[in-house]
PDB file of C-alpha atoms in Angstrom:
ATOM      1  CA  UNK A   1      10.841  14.721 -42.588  1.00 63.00           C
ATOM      2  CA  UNK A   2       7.626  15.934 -41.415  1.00 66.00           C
ATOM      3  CA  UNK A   3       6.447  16.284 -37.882  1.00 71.00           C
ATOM      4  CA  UNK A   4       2.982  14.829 -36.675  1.00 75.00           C
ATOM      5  CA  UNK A   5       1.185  17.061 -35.180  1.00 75.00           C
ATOM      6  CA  UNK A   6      -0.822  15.214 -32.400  1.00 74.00           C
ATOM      7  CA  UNK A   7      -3.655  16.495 -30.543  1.00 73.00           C
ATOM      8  CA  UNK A   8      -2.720  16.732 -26.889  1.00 70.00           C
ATOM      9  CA  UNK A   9      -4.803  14.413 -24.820  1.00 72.00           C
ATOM     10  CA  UNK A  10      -7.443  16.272 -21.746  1.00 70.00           C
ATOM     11  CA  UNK A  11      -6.663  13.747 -18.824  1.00 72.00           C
ATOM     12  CA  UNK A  12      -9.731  13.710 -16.707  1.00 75.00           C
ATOM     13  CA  UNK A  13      -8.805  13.147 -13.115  1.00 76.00           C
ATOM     14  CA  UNK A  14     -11.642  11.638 -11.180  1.00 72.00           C
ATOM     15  CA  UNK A  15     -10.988  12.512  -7.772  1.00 79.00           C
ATOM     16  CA  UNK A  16     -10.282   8.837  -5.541  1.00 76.00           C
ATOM     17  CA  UNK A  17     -13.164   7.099  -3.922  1.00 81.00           C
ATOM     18  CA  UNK A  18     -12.109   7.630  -0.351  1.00 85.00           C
ATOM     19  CA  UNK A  19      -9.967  10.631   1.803  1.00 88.00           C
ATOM     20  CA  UNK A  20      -6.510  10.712   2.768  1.00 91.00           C
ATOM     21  CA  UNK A  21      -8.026   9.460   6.371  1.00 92.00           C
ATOM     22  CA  UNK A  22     -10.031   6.542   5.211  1.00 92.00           C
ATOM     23  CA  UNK A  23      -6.977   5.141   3.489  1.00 94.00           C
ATOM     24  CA  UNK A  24      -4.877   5.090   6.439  1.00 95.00           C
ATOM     25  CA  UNK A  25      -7.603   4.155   8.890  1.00 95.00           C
ATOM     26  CA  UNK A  26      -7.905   1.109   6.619  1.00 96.00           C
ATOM     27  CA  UNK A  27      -4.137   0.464   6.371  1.00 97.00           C
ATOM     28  CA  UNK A  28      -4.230   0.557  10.906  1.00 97.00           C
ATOM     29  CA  UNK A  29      -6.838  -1.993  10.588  1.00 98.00           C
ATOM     30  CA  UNK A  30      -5.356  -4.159   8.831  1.00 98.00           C
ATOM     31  CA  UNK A  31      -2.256  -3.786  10.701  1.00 98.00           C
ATOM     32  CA  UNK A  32      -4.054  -4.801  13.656  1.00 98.00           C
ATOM     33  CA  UNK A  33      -5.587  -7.488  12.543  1.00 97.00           C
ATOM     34  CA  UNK A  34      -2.451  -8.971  12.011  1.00 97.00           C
ATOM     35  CA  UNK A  35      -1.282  -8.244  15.113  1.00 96.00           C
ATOM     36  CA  UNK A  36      -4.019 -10.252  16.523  1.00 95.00           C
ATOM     37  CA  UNK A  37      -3.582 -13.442  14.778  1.00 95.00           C
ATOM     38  CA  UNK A  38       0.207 -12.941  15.088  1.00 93.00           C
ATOM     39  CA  UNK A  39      -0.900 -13.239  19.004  1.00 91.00           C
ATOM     40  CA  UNK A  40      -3.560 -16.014  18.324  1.00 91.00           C
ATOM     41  CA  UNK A  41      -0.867 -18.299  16.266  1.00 90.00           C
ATOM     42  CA  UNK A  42       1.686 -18.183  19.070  1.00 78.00           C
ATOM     43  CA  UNK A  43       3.684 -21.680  20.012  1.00 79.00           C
ATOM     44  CA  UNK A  44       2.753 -21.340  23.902  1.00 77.00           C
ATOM     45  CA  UNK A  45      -0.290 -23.115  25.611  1.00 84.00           C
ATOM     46  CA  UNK A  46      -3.454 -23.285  23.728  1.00 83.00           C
ATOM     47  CA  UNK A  47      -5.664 -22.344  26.653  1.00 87.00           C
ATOM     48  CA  UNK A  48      -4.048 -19.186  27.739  1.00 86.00           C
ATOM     49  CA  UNK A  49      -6.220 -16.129  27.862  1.00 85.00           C
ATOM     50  CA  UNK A  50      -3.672 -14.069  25.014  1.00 85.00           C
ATOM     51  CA  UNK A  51      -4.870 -16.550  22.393  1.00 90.00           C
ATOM     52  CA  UNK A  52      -9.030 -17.131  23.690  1.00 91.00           C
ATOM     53  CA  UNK A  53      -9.606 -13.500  24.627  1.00 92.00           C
ATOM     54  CA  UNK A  54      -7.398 -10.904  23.798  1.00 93.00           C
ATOM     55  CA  UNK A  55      -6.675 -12.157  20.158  1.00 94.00           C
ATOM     56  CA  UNK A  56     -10.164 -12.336  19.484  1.00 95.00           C
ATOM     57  CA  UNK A  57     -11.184  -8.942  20.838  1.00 97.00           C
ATOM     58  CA  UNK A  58      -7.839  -7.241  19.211  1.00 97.00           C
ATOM     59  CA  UNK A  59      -9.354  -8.768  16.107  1.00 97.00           C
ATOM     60  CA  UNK A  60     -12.741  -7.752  15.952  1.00 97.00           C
ATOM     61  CA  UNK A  61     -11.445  -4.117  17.021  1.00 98.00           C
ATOM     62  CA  UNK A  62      -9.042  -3.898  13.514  1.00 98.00           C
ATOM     63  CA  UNK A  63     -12.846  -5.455  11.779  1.00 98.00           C
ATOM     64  CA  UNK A  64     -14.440  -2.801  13.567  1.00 97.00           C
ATOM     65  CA  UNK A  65     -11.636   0.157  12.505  1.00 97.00           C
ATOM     66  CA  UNK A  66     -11.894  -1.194   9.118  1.00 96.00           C
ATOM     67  CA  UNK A  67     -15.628  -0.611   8.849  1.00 97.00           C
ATOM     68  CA  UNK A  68     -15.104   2.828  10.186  1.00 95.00           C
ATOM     69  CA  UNK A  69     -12.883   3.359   7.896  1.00 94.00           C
ATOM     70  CA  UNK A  70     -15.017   2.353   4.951  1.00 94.00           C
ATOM     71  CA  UNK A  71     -17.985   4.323   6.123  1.00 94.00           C
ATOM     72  CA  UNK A  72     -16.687   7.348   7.278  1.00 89.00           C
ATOM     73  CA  UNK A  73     -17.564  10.407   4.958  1.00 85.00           C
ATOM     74  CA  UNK A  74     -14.926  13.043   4.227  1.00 75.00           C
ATOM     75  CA  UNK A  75     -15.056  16.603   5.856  1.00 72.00           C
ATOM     76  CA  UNK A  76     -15.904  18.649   3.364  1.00 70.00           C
ATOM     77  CA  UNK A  77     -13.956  22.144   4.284  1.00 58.00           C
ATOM     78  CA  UNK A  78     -15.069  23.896   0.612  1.00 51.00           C
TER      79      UNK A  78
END
């Protein structure tokens, strides 16, 4: 029986979009965004300042990490 013989395939790698750094400042954000609605959904009083300011702000900081994240250009050590 005869054997094929099949041209091996060149796999272009294209290199990923963001660096190591972006991908884990982006995985923190979204950890603490959960943390803050884990805080904002609690069962105690509706009023208390954990769920109308710190949940909030803790929040809008993992938005704000997350935007970093995005933005933030890789050091180029080449």
């Amino acid at each position: 029986m005869a054997q094929k013989n099949t041209p091996v395939k060149e796999t272009n790698q294209q290199p990923f979009v963001f660096a190591k750094i972006n991908y884990v400042l982006m995985i923190v954000s979204i950890l603490i965004v959960i943390l803050g609605f884990i805080i904002m959904a609690g069962d105690t009083d509706i009023y208390s300042s954990g769920k109308i300011v710190i949940a909030p702000v803790i929040v809008l900081t993992g938005f704000a990490i997350g935007f970093i994240a995005i933005l933030k250009k890789p050091a180029n050590n080449s």
